[in-house]
């Protein structure tokens, strides 16, 4: 393990060990302070966030983009403060922490007995949404996690999410898809963060007027198992409660090849994600390259490597 990897693992360990013991108002203020200091430094993550927001809000000038990126960093740190504290939250606090619209789409899908795939973008706090599912609704689910370095950091994320009631599979290794399909055939729930392709072999979609790639997994799982595919978007408001919406199911096209069907379904997911992101851009925590133009270093003004430390795929 390198010195940088040891430092990263130590910092995350301190976060989970210390922040969870803070009173909630203190944690909120700490998160906002860290966010503001980070934003003022104008590092690569903040610049990337502004670059991404410029696609979402194309008529925004520099001042508006700066406002959005500041709000975005505050939202991002709210995610982390909540995530560090979630293991210490009571069931009542978790239940009160989320309010979801159009939940009947999920209940109807589970009642059909063929399984449900929930696909989300990096909006607000999907870990809190997962804890709410297992705690408030009593619905267990399976997800995947990116294998982070060092391995001890990946282990922390897995232990954290399993402690919230999730079954966590590694993104790499090739066996995750088969396990997810089996869970769905048993009538289970699978939740996947699906607005950024980690394999470089995803499906090309039109996303805010430019081409991006998103993972094919959600659409392929729905086709292979008959599970219902539901986009979900989340957002924060000025209250301690996170909001969410379950969008109508993405249907499997009646004709076409499997790649053609996958393309249509993934585009439908992208469109649902875009709706939620456009309504609450400051809660989209995309501090990484996403659009194909940005993935070409020769055309990208922010060229340093970027790593998603949220551990989700």
mmCIF file of C-alpha atoms in Angstrom:
data_model
loop_
_atom_site.group_PDB
_atom_site.id
_atom_site.type_symbol
_atom_site.label_atom_id
_atom_site.label_comp_id
_atom_site.label_asym_id
_atom_site.label_seq_id
_atom_site.Cartn_x
_atom_site.Cartn_y
_atom_site.Cartn_z
ATOM 1 C CA UNK A 1 0.000 0.000 0.000
ATOM 2 C CA UNK A 2 1.399 3.397 -0.979
ATOM 3 C CA UNK A 3 1.670 6.351 1.395
ATOM 4 C CA UNK A 4 -1.174 8.088 -0.466
ATOM 5 C CA UNK A 5 -3.394 5.011 -0.148
ATOM 6 C CA UNK A 6 -2.631 4.748 3.580
ATOM 7 C CA UNK A 7 -3.491 8.428 4.024
ATOM 8 C CA UNK A 8 -6.765 8.025 2.119
ATOM 9 C CA UNK A 9 -7.771 5.004 4.166
ATOM 10 C CA UNK A 10 -6.886 6.808 7.399
ATOM 11 C CA UNK A 11 -8.946 9.879 6.499
ATOM 12 C CA UNK A 12 -12.010 7.814 5.701
ATOM 13 C CA UNK A 13 -11.523 5.861 8.916
ATOM 14 C CA UNK A 14 -11.407 9.098 10.900
ATOM 15 C CA UNK A 15 -14.575 10.261 9.169
ATOM 16 C CA UNK A 16 -16.536 7.139 10.034
ATOM 17 C CA UNK A 17 -15.090 6.987 13.538
ATOM 18 C CA UNK A 18 -15.370 10.658 14.512
ATOM 19 C CA UNK A 19 -18.122 12.348 12.523
ATOM 20 C CA UNK A 20 -20.744 9.793 13.546
ATOM 21 C CA UNK A 21 -20.294 10.826 17.194
ATOM 22 C CA UNK A 22 -20.866 14.530 16.527
ATOM 23 C CA UNK A 23 -24.225 16.166 17.293
ATOM 24 C CA UNK A 24 -26.118 16.588 14.037
ATOM 25 C CA UNK A 25 -25.993 20.425 13.978
ATOM 26 C CA UNK A 26 -22.234 20.284 14.495
ATOM 27 C CA UNK A 27 -21.818 17.769 11.656
ATOM 28 C CA UNK A 28 -23.923 19.962 9.372
ATOM 29 C CA UNK A 29 -21.778 23.014 10.103
ATOM 30 C CA UNK A 30 -18.570 21.030 9.689
ATOM 31 C CA UNK A 31 -19.678 19.720 6.304
ATOM 32 C CA UNK A 32 -20.604 23.184 5.095
ATOM 33 C CA UNK A 33 -17.276 24.609 6.263
ATOM 34 C CA UNK A 34 -15.268 21.898 4.497
ATOM 35 C CA UNK A 35 -17.362 22.393 1.360
ATOM 36 C CA UNK A 36 -16.783 26.152 1.306
ATOM 37 C CA UNK A 37 -13.041 25.841 1.881
ATOM 38 C CA UNK A 38 -12.774 23.236 -0.879
ATOM 39 C CA UNK A 39 -14.842 25.364 -3.239
ATOM 40 C CA UNK A 40 -12.676 28.447 -2.647
ATOM 41 C CA UNK A 41 -9.535 26.510 -3.555
ATOM 42 C CA UNK A 42 -10.905 25.935 -7.081
ATOM 43 C CA UNK A 43 -9.324 22.524 -7.396
ATOM 44 C CA UNK A 44 -9.833 20.072 -10.239
ATOM 45 C CA UNK A 45 -12.940 18.542 -8.686
ATOM 46 C CA UNK A 46 -14.674 21.921 -8.421
ATOM 47 C CA UNK A 47 -13.664 22.850 -11.969
ATOM 48 C CA UNK A 48 -14.964 19.517 -13.224
ATOM 49 C CA UNK A 49 -18.231 20.050 -11.366
ATOM 50 C CA UNK A 50 -18.667 23.463 -13.004
ATOM 51 C CA UNK A 51 -17.838 22.006 -16.407
ATOM 52 C CA UNK A 52 -20.530 19.377 -15.940
ATOM 53 C CA UNK A 53 -23.048 21.928 -14.675
ATOM 54 C CA UNK A 54 -22.390 24.022 -17.785
ATOM 55 C CA UNK A 55 -23.986 21.195 -19.816
ATOM 56 C CA UNK A 56 -26.947 20.923 -17.459
ATOM 57 C CA UNK A 57 -27.572 24.689 -17.319
ATOM 58 C CA UNK A 58 -26.260 25.874 -20.704
ATOM 59 C CA UNK A 59 -27.434 29.464 -20.300
ATOM 60 C CA UNK A 60 -25.594 29.920 -16.979
ATOM 61 C CA UNK A 61 -22.827 32.499 -16.914
ATOM 62 C CA UNK A 62 -19.656 32.300 -14.786
ATOM 63 C CA UNK A 63 -21.336 33.745 -11.685
ATOM 64 C CA UNK A 64 -24.243 31.311 -11.872
ATOM 65 C CA UNK A 65 -21.903 28.376 -12.424
ATOM 66 C CA UNK A 66 -19.844 29.454 -9.422
ATOM 67 C CA UNK A 67 -23.014 29.614 -7.322
ATOM 68 C CA UNK A 68 -24.019 26.169 -8.533
ATOM 69 C CA UNK A 69 -20.632 24.648 -7.805
ATOM 70 C CA UNK A 70 -20.631 26.102 -4.300
ATOM 71 C CA UNK A 71 -24.099 24.690 -3.670
ATOM 72 C CA UNK A 72 -22.951 21.438 -5.276
ATOM 73 C CA UNK A 73 -19.997 21.101 -2.927
ATOM 74 C CA UNK A 74 -22.263 21.770 0.047
ATOM 75 C CA UNK A 75 -24.626 19.075 -1.175
ATOM 76 C CA UNK A 76 -21.694 16.708 -1.722
ATOM 77 C CA UNK A 77 -20.413 17.254 1.811
ATOM 78 C CA UNK A 78 -23.928 16.796 3.156
ATOM 79 C CA UNK A 79 -23.815 13.379 1.492
ATOM 80 C CA UNK A 80 -20.568 12.564 3.282
ATOM 81 C CA UNK A 81 -21.645 13.885 6.682
ATOM 82 C CA UNK A 82 -24.852 11.859 6.474
ATOM 83 C CA UNK A 83 -23.014 8.777 5.254
ATOM 84 C CA UNK A 84 -20.471 8.910 8.062
ATOM 85 C CA UNK A 85 -23.302 9.248 10.583
ATOM 86 C CA UNK A 86 -25.811 6.801 9.070
ATOM 87 C CA UNK A 87 -24.581 3.731 11.005
ATOM 88 C CA UNK A 88 -25.415 5.558 14.249
ATOM 89 C CA UNK A 89 -28.867 6.738 13.152
ATOM 90 C CA UNK A 90 -31.882 5.131 14.780
ATOM 91 C CA UNK A 91 -34.482 3.388 12.653
ATOM 92 C CA UNK A 92 -36.799 6.300 13.382
ATOM 93 C CA UNK A 93 -34.250 8.840 12.153
ATOM 94 C CA UNK A 94 -33.675 6.874 8.945
ATOM 95 C CA UNK A 95 -37.418 6.540 8.349
ATOM 96 C CA UNK A 96 -37.915 10.275 8.822
ATOM 97 C CA UNK A 97 -34.938 11.110 6.619
ATOM 98 C CA UNK A 98 -36.511 10.265 3.240
ATOM 99 C CA UNK A 99 -39.786 11.110 1.504
ATOM 100 C CA UNK A 100 -40.428 9.482 -1.893
ATOM 101 C CA UNK A 101 -43.085 10.354 -4.475
ATOM 102 C CA UNK A 102 -44.805 7.784 -6.702
ATOM 103 C CA UNK A 103 -43.655 4.870 -4.584
ATOM 104 C CA UNK A 104 -46.478 2.777 -6.024
ATOM 105 C CA UNK A 105 -44.257 1.995 -9.031
ATOM 106 C CA UNK A 106 -41.883 0.130 -6.695
ATOM 107 C CA UNK A 107 -44.628 -1.614 -4.744
ATOM 108 C CA UNK A 108 -46.369 -2.700 -7.951
ATOM 109 C CA UNK A 109 -43.123 -4.051 -9.341
ATOM 110 C CA UNK A 110 -42.321 -6.036 -6.213
ATOM 111 C CA UNK A 111 -45.869 -7.403 -6.073
ATOM 112 C CA UNK A 112 -45.537 -8.696 -9.656
ATOM 113 C CA UNK A 113 -42.919 -11.156 -8.368
ATOM 114 C CA UNK A 114 -40.433 -10.805 -11.229
ATOM 115 C CA UNK A 115 -37.996 -8.534 -9.443
ATOM 116 C CA UNK A 116 -37.228 -4.832 -9.773
ATOM 117 C CA UNK A 117 -34.123 -3.015 -10.981
ATOM 118 C CA UNK A 118 -33.841 0.500 -9.549
ATOM 119 C CA UNK A 119 -31.386 2.734 -11.431
ATOM 120 C CA UNK A 120 -30.205 6.043 -9.978
ATOM 121 C CA UNK A 121 -27.805 8.831 -10.920
ATOM 122 C CA UNK A 122 -25.312 10.366 -8.483
ATOM 123 C CA UNK A 123 -27.988 12.606 -6.963
ATOM 124 C CA UNK A 124 -28.159 13.476 -3.238
ATOM 125 C CA UNK A 125 -27.601 10.423 -0.986
ATOM 126 C CA UNK A 126 -28.334 7.004 -2.475
ATOM 127 C CA UNK A 127 -26.889 5.299 0.624
ATOM 128 C CA UNK A 128 -29.555 6.991 2.755
ATOM 129 C CA UNK A 129 -32.195 5.934 0.228
ATOM 130 C CA UNK A 130 -30.920 2.363 0.517
ATOM 131 C CA UNK A 131 -31.000 2.436 4.303
ATOM 132 C CA UNK A 132 -34.552 3.792 4.096
ATOM 133 C CA UNK A 133 -35.567 0.921 1.819
ATOM 134 C CA UNK A 134 -34.270 -1.713 4.215
ATOM 135 C CA UNK A 135 -35.389 0.070 7.393
ATOM 136 C CA UNK A 136 -38.654 1.843 6.586
ATOM 137 C CA UNK A 137 -39.996 -0.448 3.849
ATOM 138 C CA UNK A 138 -38.288 -3.656 4.985
ATOM 139 C CA UNK A 139 -37.107 -4.457 1.445
ATOM 140 C CA UNK A 140 -33.603 -5.968 1.220
ATOM 141 C CA UNK A 141 -31.665 -5.419 -1.980
ATOM 142 C CA UNK A 142 -28.440 -6.161 -3.805
ATOM 143 C CA UNK A 143 -26.034 -3.620 -5.262
ATOM 144 C CA UNK A 144 -22.484 -3.435 -6.602
ATOM 145 C CA UNK A 145 -19.471 -1.404 -5.510
ATOM 146 C CA UNK A 146 -16.407 -0.300 -7.398
ATOM 147 C CA UNK A 147 -13.197 -1.913 -6.148
ATOM 148 C CA UNK A 148 -11.365 1.052 -4.667
ATOM 149 C CA UNK A 149 -7.728 1.252 -3.716
ATOM 150 C CA UNK A 150 -6.467 0.554 -1.170
ATOM 151 C CA UNK A 151 -8.351 -2.702 -0.629
ATOM 152 C CA UNK A 152 -8.949 -1.699 2.983
ATOM 153 C CA UNK A 153 -10.966 1.287 1.776
ATOM 154 C CA UNK A 154 -13.106 -0.983 -0.388
ATOM 155 C CA UNK A 155 -13.599 -3.220 2.645
ATOM 156 C CA UNK A 156 -14.746 -0.195 4.661
ATOM 157 C CA UNK A 157 -17.358 0.671 2.048
ATOM 158 C CA UNK A 158 -18.610 -2.898 1.845
ATOM 159 C CA UNK A 159 -18.846 -3.223 5.624
ATOM 160 C CA UNK A 160 -20.592 0.153 5.832
ATOM 161 C CA UNK A 161 -23.217 -0.726 3.237
ATOM 162 C CA UNK A 162 -23.742 -4.245 4.544
ATOM 163 C CA UNK A 163 -24.284 -2.683 7.947
ATOM 164 C CA UNK A 164 -27.140 -0.700 6.396
ATOM 165 C CA UNK A 165 -28.780 -3.919 5.206
ATOM 166 C CA UNK A 166 -27.480 -4.151 1.628
ATOM 167 C CA UNK A 167 -25.919 -7.107 -0.145
ATOM 168 C CA UNK A 168 -22.804 -5.725 -1.877
ATOM 169 C CA UNK A 169 -21.069 -7.353 -4.841
ATOM 170 C CA UNK A 170 -17.751 -6.236 -6.367
ATOM 171 C CA UNK A 171 -18.101 -4.461 -9.710
ATOM 172 C CA UNK A 172 -15.079 -6.268 -11.119
ATOM 173 C CA UNK A 173 -14.582 -10.004 -11.374
ATOM 174 C CA UNK A 174 -17.307 -10.897 -13.853
ATOM 175 C CA UNK A 175 -19.711 -12.687 -11.492
ATOM 176 C CA UNK A 176 -21.851 -9.743 -10.381
ATOM 177 C CA UNK A 177 -24.261 -9.851 -13.342
ATOM 178 C CA UNK A 178 -25.132 -13.501 -12.815
ATOM 179 C CA UNK A 179 -25.755 -12.991 -9.110
ATOM 180 C CA UNK A 180 -27.919 -9.935 -9.773
ATOM 181 C CA UNK A 181 -29.951 -11.909 -12.318
ATOM 182 C CA UNK A 182 -30.523 -14.701 -9.800
ATOM 183 C CA UNK A 183 -31.721 -12.216 -7.174
ATOM 184 C CA UNK A 184 -34.185 -10.772 -9.675
ATOM 185 C CA UNK A 185 -35.495 -14.165 -10.753
ATOM 186 C CA UNK A 186 -36.197 -14.819 -7.079
ATOM 187 C CA UNK A 187 -38.356 -11.689 -7.047
ATOM 188 C CA UNK A 188 -35.751 -9.506 -5.347
ATOM 189 C CA UNK A 189 -34.657 -5.892 -5.673
ATOM 190 C CA UNK A 190 -31.441 -4.680 -7.309
ATOM 191 C CA UNK A 191 -30.293 -1.054 -6.968
ATOM 192 C CA UNK A 192 -27.604 0.366 -9.264
ATOM 193 C CA UNK A 193 -26.068 3.827 -9.581
ATOM 194 C CA UNK A 194 -26.069 4.046 -13.355
ATOM 195 C CA UNK A 195 -25.168 7.460 -14.764
ATOM 196 C CA UNK A 196 -21.443 6.807 -15.284
ATOM 197 C CA UNK A 197 -19.921 3.921 -17.195
ATOM 198 C CA UNK A 198 -16.981 2.311 -15.387
ATOM 199 C CA UNK A 199 -16.206 -0.222 -18.113
ATOM 200 C CA UNK A 200 -15.603 2.099 -21.105
ATOM 201 C CA UNK A 201 -17.911 -0.229 -23.040
ATOM 202 C CA UNK A 202 -21.256 1.215 -22.080
ATOM 203 C CA UNK A 203 -24.133 2.438 -24.200
ATOM 204 C CA UNK A 204 -23.861 5.798 -25.909
ATOM 205 C CA UNK A 205 -26.717 8.143 -25.007
ATOM 206 C CA UNK A 206 -27.684 11.713 -25.684
ATOM 207 C CA UNK A 207 -27.356 13.491 -22.341
ATOM 208 C CA UNK A 208 -28.061 17.213 -22.194
ATOM 209 C CA UNK A 209 -27.344 17.499 -25.908
ATOM 210 C CA UNK A 210 -23.989 15.699 -25.963
ATOM 211 C CA UNK A 211 -22.893 12.092 -26.140
ATOM 212 C CA UNK A 212 -22.079 10.202 -22.967
ATOM 213 C CA UNK A 213 -21.810 6.512 -22.086
ATOM 214 C CA UNK A 214 -23.918 4.827 -19.434
ATOM 215 C CA UNK A 215 -23.824 1.218 -18.246
ATOM 216 C CA UNK A 216 -25.885 -1.376 -20.100
ATOM 217 C CA UNK A 217 -26.417 -3.517 -17.002
ATOM 218 C CA UNK A 218 -29.828 -2.217 -15.866
ATOM 219 C CA UNK A 219 -31.398 -2.655 -19.303
ATOM 220 C CA UNK A 220 -29.777 -6.067 -19.864
ATOM 221 C CA UNK A 221 -30.942 -7.340 -16.478
ATOM 222 C CA UNK A 222 -34.505 -6.243 -17.194
ATOM 223 C CA UNK A 223 -34.462 -7.958 -20.592
ATOM 224 C CA UNK A 224 -32.907 -11.182 -19.349
ATOM 225 C CA UNK A 225 -35.036 -11.639 -16.223
ATOM 226 C CA UNK A 226 -38.322 -9.855 -16.934
ATOM 227 C CA UNK A 227 -37.724 -7.542 -13.971
ATOM 228 C CA UNK A 228 -39.269 -4.090 -13.930
ATOM 229 C CA UNK A 229 -36.766 -1.266 -14.577
ATOM 230 C CA UNK A 230 -37.425 1.884 -12.565
ATOM 231 C CA UNK A 231 -35.456 5.152 -12.727
ATOM 232 C CA UNK A 232 -35.265 6.980 -9.394
ATOM 233 C CA UNK A 233 -34.054 10.524 -8.748
ATOM 234 C CA UNK A 234 -33.261 12.140 -5.399
ATOM 235 C CA UNK A 235 -32.762 15.675 -4.160
ATOM 236 C CA UNK A 236 -32.338 17.812 -1.067
ATOM 237 C CA UNK A 237 -34.388 20.777 0.014
ATOM 238 C CA UNK A 238 -33.934 23.096 2.980
ATOM 239 C CA UNK A 239 -35.212 20.497 5.449
ATOM 240 C CA UNK A 240 -33.346 17.554 7.028
ATOM 241 C CA UNK A 241 -35.438 15.224 4.848
ATOM 242 C CA UNK A 242 -34.187 14.017 1.472
ATOM 243 C CA UNK A 243 -36.791 13.850 -1.293
ATOM 244 C CA UNK A 244 -37.137 11.351 -4.094
ATOM 245 C CA UNK A 245 -39.268 10.256 -7.008
ATOM 246 C CA UNK A 246 -39.814 6.845 -8.600
ATOM 247 C CA UNK A 247 -40.300 7.416 -12.317
ATOM 248 C CA UNK A 248 -42.566 5.251 -14.497
ATOM 249 C CA UNK A 249 -41.124 1.921 -15.623
ATOM 250 C CA UNK A 250 -38.816 1.729 -18.631
ATOM 251 C CA UNK A 251 -40.427 -0.793 -20.946
ATOM 252 C CA UNK A 252 -38.586 -3.386 -23.013
ATOM 253 C CA UNK A 253 -39.169 -2.563 -26.712
ATOM 254 C CA UNK A 254 -41.333 -5.078 -28.519
ATOM 255 C CA UNK A 255 -38.951 -5.465 -31.449
ATOM 256 C CA UNK A 256 -35.289 -5.084 -32.290
ATOM 257 C CA UNK A 257 -32.060 -6.862 -31.445
ATOM 258 C CA UNK A 258 -30.799 -7.026 -27.890
ATOM 259 C CA UNK A 259 -28.281 -4.197 -28.478
ATOM 260 C CA UNK A 260 -31.025 -2.090 -30.066
ATOM 261 C CA UNK A 261 -33.370 -2.695 -27.143
ATOM 262 C CA UNK A 262 -30.571 -1.958 -24.682
ATOM 263 C CA UNK A 263 -29.807 1.324 -26.443
ATOM 264 C CA UNK A 264 -33.457 2.443 -26.333
ATOM 265 C CA UNK A 265 -33.863 1.516 -22.676
ATOM 266 C CA UNK A 266 -30.601 3.122 -21.570
ATOM 267 C CA UNK A 267 -31.569 6.316 -23.384
ATOM 268 C CA UNK A 268 -34.877 6.270 -21.497
ATOM 269 C CA UNK A 269 -32.941 6.001 -18.231
ATOM 270 C CA UNK A 270 -30.703 8.884 -19.284
ATOM 271 C CA UNK A 271 -33.766 11.000 -20.063
ATOM 272 C CA UNK A 272 -35.267 10.304 -16.633
ATOM 273 C CA UNK A 273 -31.938 11.093 -14.963
ATOM 274 C CA UNK A 274 -31.700 14.331 -16.947
ATOM 275 C CA UNK A 275 -35.147 15.384 -15.736
ATOM 276 C CA UNK A 276 -34.138 14.994 -12.095
ATOM 277 C CA UNK A 277 -30.705 16.546 -12.568
ATOM 278 C CA UNK A 278 -32.098 19.568 -14.433
ATOM 279 C CA UNK A 279 -34.551 20.196 -11.589
ATOM 280 C CA UNK A 280 -31.842 19.936 -8.905
ATOM 281 C CA UNK A 281 -28.426 20.360 -10.568
ATOM 282 C CA UNK A 282 -26.693 21.289 -7.314
ATOM 283 C CA UNK A 283 -27.439 17.809 -5.935
ATOM 284 C CA UNK A 284 -25.723 15.996 -8.822
ATOM 285 C CA UNK A 285 -22.357 14.975 -7.399
ATOM 286 C CA UNK A 286 -20.554 14.352 -10.665
ATOM 287 C CA UNK A 287 -16.974 15.458 -10.016
ATOM 288 C CA UNK A 288 -15.656 13.156 -12.748
ATOM 289 C CA UNK A 289 -15.510 13.180 -16.530
ATOM 290 C CA UNK A 290 -18.705 11.911 -18.108
ATOM 291 C CA UNK A 291 -19.183 13.169 -21.673
ATOM 292 C CA UNK A 292 -17.109 11.638 -24.442
ATOM 293 C CA UNK A 293 -15.593 14.994 -25.336
ATOM 294 C CA UNK A 294 -14.202 15.261 -21.814
ATOM 295 C CA UNK A 295 -12.838 11.729 -21.893
ATOM 296 C CA UNK A 296 -10.468 12.822 -24.689
ATOM 297 C CA UNK A 297 -7.572 14.492 -22.791
ATOM 298 C CA UNK A 298 -6.524 16.476 -25.846
ATOM 299 C CA UNK A 299 -9.842 18.329 -25.766
ATOM 300 C CA UNK A 300 -10.267 18.501 -21.991
ATOM 301 C CA UNK A 301 -9.186 21.577 -19.968
ATOM 302 C CA UNK A 302 -9.094 19.549 -16.749
ATOM 303 C CA UNK A 303 -6.669 16.757 -17.576
ATOM 304 C CA UNK A 304 -5.522 15.303 -14.249
ATOM 305 C CA UNK A 305 -6.776 11.807 -13.339
ATOM 306 C CA UNK A 306 -9.958 11.794 -11.300
ATOM 307 C CA UNK A 307 -11.197 9.031 -8.995
ATOM 308 C CA UNK A 308 -14.732 8.473 -7.791
ATOM 309 C CA UNK A 309 -14.362 7.956 -4.043
ATOM 310 C CA UNK A 310 -18.009 7.163 -3.477
ATOM 311 C CA UNK A 311 -17.399 3.585 -4.298
ATOM 312 C CA UNK A 312 -20.502 3.079 -6.411
ATOM 313 C CA UNK A 313 -21.104 2.079 -9.945
#
